[in-house]
Amino acid sequence: MSTFKGNKQSLPVRYCRQCKKPMTWRKKWEKNWEQVQYCSERCRREARRGADVKPE
């Protein structure tokens, strides 16, 4: 069994705008890390739904 040789503590962290959970950098987000705002599709939908509701 090999051991992990990377250091995940050195990866950048960003917090989800909807649920405030920390998100660690992923290779998948390498090209658009600056635009990543939500941790999941669920949070993205909830944020959009909250913005669509108009107070009366």
JSON list of C-alpha atoms in Angstrom, two decimals:
[
{"chain": "A", "resi": 1, "resn": "MET", "atom": "CA", "xyz": [0.00, 0.00, 0.00]},
{"chain": "A", "resi": 2, "resn": "SER", "atom": "CA", "xyz": [1.49, 3.35, -0.98]},
{"chain": "A", "resi": 3, "resn": "THR", "atom": "CA", "xyz": [1.14, 6.49, 1.09]},
{"chain": "A", "resi": 4, "resn": "PHE", "atom": "CA", "xyz": [-0.17, 9.83, -0.10]},
{"chain": "A", "resi": 5, "resn": "LYS", "atom": "CA", "xyz": [2.77, 12.04, -1.08]},
{"chain": "A", "resi": 6, "resn": "GLY", "atom": "CA", "xyz": [0.90, 15.29, -1.62]},
{"chain": "A", "resi": 7, "resn": "ASN", "atom": "CA", "xyz": [0.08, 17.94, 0.94]},
{"chain": "A", "resi": 8, "resn": "LYS", "atom": "CA", "xyz": [-3.63, 18.77, 0.86]},
{"chain": "A", "resi": 9, "resn": "GLN", "atom": "CA", "xyz": [-3.23, 21.40, 3.58]},
{"chain": "A", "resi": 10, "resn": "SER", "atom": "CA", "xyz": [-1.38, 23.63, 1.11]},
{"chain": "A", "resi": 11, "resn": "LEU", "atom": "CA", "xyz": [-4.29, 23.68, -1.39]},
{"chain": "A", "resi": 12, "resn": "PRO", "atom": "CA", "xyz": [-6.36, 26.89, -1.57]},
{"chain": "A", "resi": 13, "resn": "VAL", "atom": "CA", "xyz": [-9.71, 26.94, 0.21]},
{"chain": "A", "resi": 14, "resn": "ARG", "atom": "CA", "xyz": [-12.84, 28.86, -0.71]},
{"chain": "A", "resi": 15, "resn": "TYR", "atom": "CA", "xyz": [-16.21, 28.95, 1.10]},
{"chain": "A", "resi": 16, "resn": "CYS", "atom": "CA", "xyz": [-19.52, 28.21, -0.60]},
{"chain": "A", "resi": 17, "resn": "ARG", "atom": "CA", "xyz": [-21.68, 31.33, -0.97]},
{"chain": "A", "resi": 18, "resn": "GLN", "atom": "CA", "xyz": [-24.83, 29.41, -0.06]},
{"chain": "A", "resi": 19, "resn": "CYS", "atom": "CA", "xyz": [-23.98, 26.97, 2.74]},
{"chain": "A", "resi": 20, "resn": "LYS", "atom": "CA", "xyz": [-20.61, 28.46, 3.88]},
{"chain": "A", "resi": 21, "resn": "LYS", "atom": "CA", "xyz": [-18.86, 25.06, 3.78]},
{"chain": "A", "resi": 22, "resn": "PRO", "atom": "CA", "xyz": [-15.17, 25.06, 2.86]},
{"chain": "A", "resi": 23, "resn": "MET", "atom": "CA", "xyz": [-14.27, 23.88, -0.64]},
{"chain": "A", "resi": 24, "resn": "THR", "atom": "CA", "xyz": [-10.75, 22.69, -1.35]},
{"chain": "A", "resi": 25, "resn": "TRP", "atom": "CA", "xyz": [-9.20, 23.24, -4.76]},
{"chain": "A", "resi": 26, "resn": "ARG", "atom": "CA", "xyz": [-9.77, 20.40, -7.25]},
{"chain": "A", "resi": 27, "resn": "LYS", "atom": "CA", "xyz": [-7.97, 19.55, -10.44]},
{"chain": "A", "resi": 28, "resn": "LYS", "atom": "CA", "xyz": [-11.40, 19.74, -12.14]},
{"chain": "A", "resi": 29, "resn": "TRP", "atom": "CA", "xyz": [-11.60, 23.45, -11.20]},
{"chain": "A", "resi": 30, "resn": "GLU", "atom": "CA", "xyz": [-8.04, 24.28, -12.28]},
{"chain": "A", "resi": 31, "resn": "LYS", "atom": "CA", "xyz": [-9.01, 26.50, -15.22]},
{"chain": "A", "resi": 32, "resn": "ASN", "atom": "CA", "xyz": [-11.89, 28.34, -13.55]},
{"chain": "A", "resi": 33, "resn": "TRP", "atom": "CA", "xyz": [-11.07, 28.38, -9.82]},
{"chain": "A", "resi": 34, "resn": "GLU", "atom": "CA", "xyz": [-11.70, 32.15, -9.74]},
{"chain": "A", "resi": 35, "resn": "GLN", "atom": "CA", "xyz": [-15.32, 31.61, -10.89]},
{"chain": "A", "resi": 36, "resn": "VAL", "atom": "CA", "xyz": [-16.15, 28.76, -8.48]},
{"chain": "A", "resi": 37, "resn": "GLN", "atom": "CA", "xyz": [-18.73, 30.04, -5.98]},
{"chain": "A", "resi": 38, "resn": "TYR", "atom": "CA", "xyz": [-20.84, 27.06, -4.94]},
{"chain": "A", "resi": 39, "resn": "CYS", "atom": "CA", "xyz": [-19.87, 23.62, -3.63]},
{"chain": "A", "resi": 40, "resn": "SER", "atom": "CA", "xyz": [-22.63, 21.74, -5.47]},
{"chain": "A", "resi": 41, "resn": "GLU", "atom": "CA", "xyz": [-25.48, 22.00, -7.94]},
{"chain": "A", "resi": 42, "resn": "ARG", "atom": "CA", "xyz": [-27.88, 21.95, -5.00]},
{"chain": "A", "resi": 43, "resn": "CYS", "atom": "CA", "xyz": [-26.34, 25.11, -3.53]},
{"chain": "A", "resi": 44, "resn": "ARG", "atom": "CA", "xyz": [-26.31, 26.77, -6.97]},
{"chain": "A", "resi": 45, "resn": "ARG", "atom": "CA", "xyz": [-30.04, 26.01, -7.42]},
{"chain": "A", "resi": 46, "resn": "GLU", "atom": "CA", "xyz": [-30.90, 27.19, -3.90]},
{"chain": "A", "resi": 47, "resn": "ALA", "atom": "CA", "xyz": [-29.05, 30.45, -4.48]},
{"chain": "A", "resi": 48, "resn": "ARG", "atom": "CA", "xyz": [-30.88, 31.03, -7.77]},
{"chain": "A", "resi": 49, "resn": "ARG", "atom": "CA", "xyz": [-34.22, 30.19, -6.19]},
{"chain": "A", "resi": 50, "resn": "GLY", "atom": "CA", "xyz": [-33.57, 32.65, -3.36]},
{"chain": "A", "resi": 51, "resn": "ALA", "atom": "CA", "xyz": [-32.66, 35.38, -5.86]},
{"chain": "A", "resi": 52, "resn": "ASP", "atom": "CA", "xyz": [-35.79, 34.71, -7.93]},
{"chain": "A", "resi": 53, "resn": "VAL", "atom": "CA", "xyz": [-38.15, 35.18, -4.98]},
{"chain": "A", "resi": 54, "resn": "LYS", "atom": "CA", "xyz": [-39.30, 38.79, -4.88]},
{"chain": "A", "resi": 55, "resn": "PRO", "atom": "CA", "xyz": [-40.32, 40.27, -1.54]},
{"chain": "A", "resi": 56, "resn": "GLU", "atom": "CA", "xyz": [-43.73, 41.93, -1.62]}
]
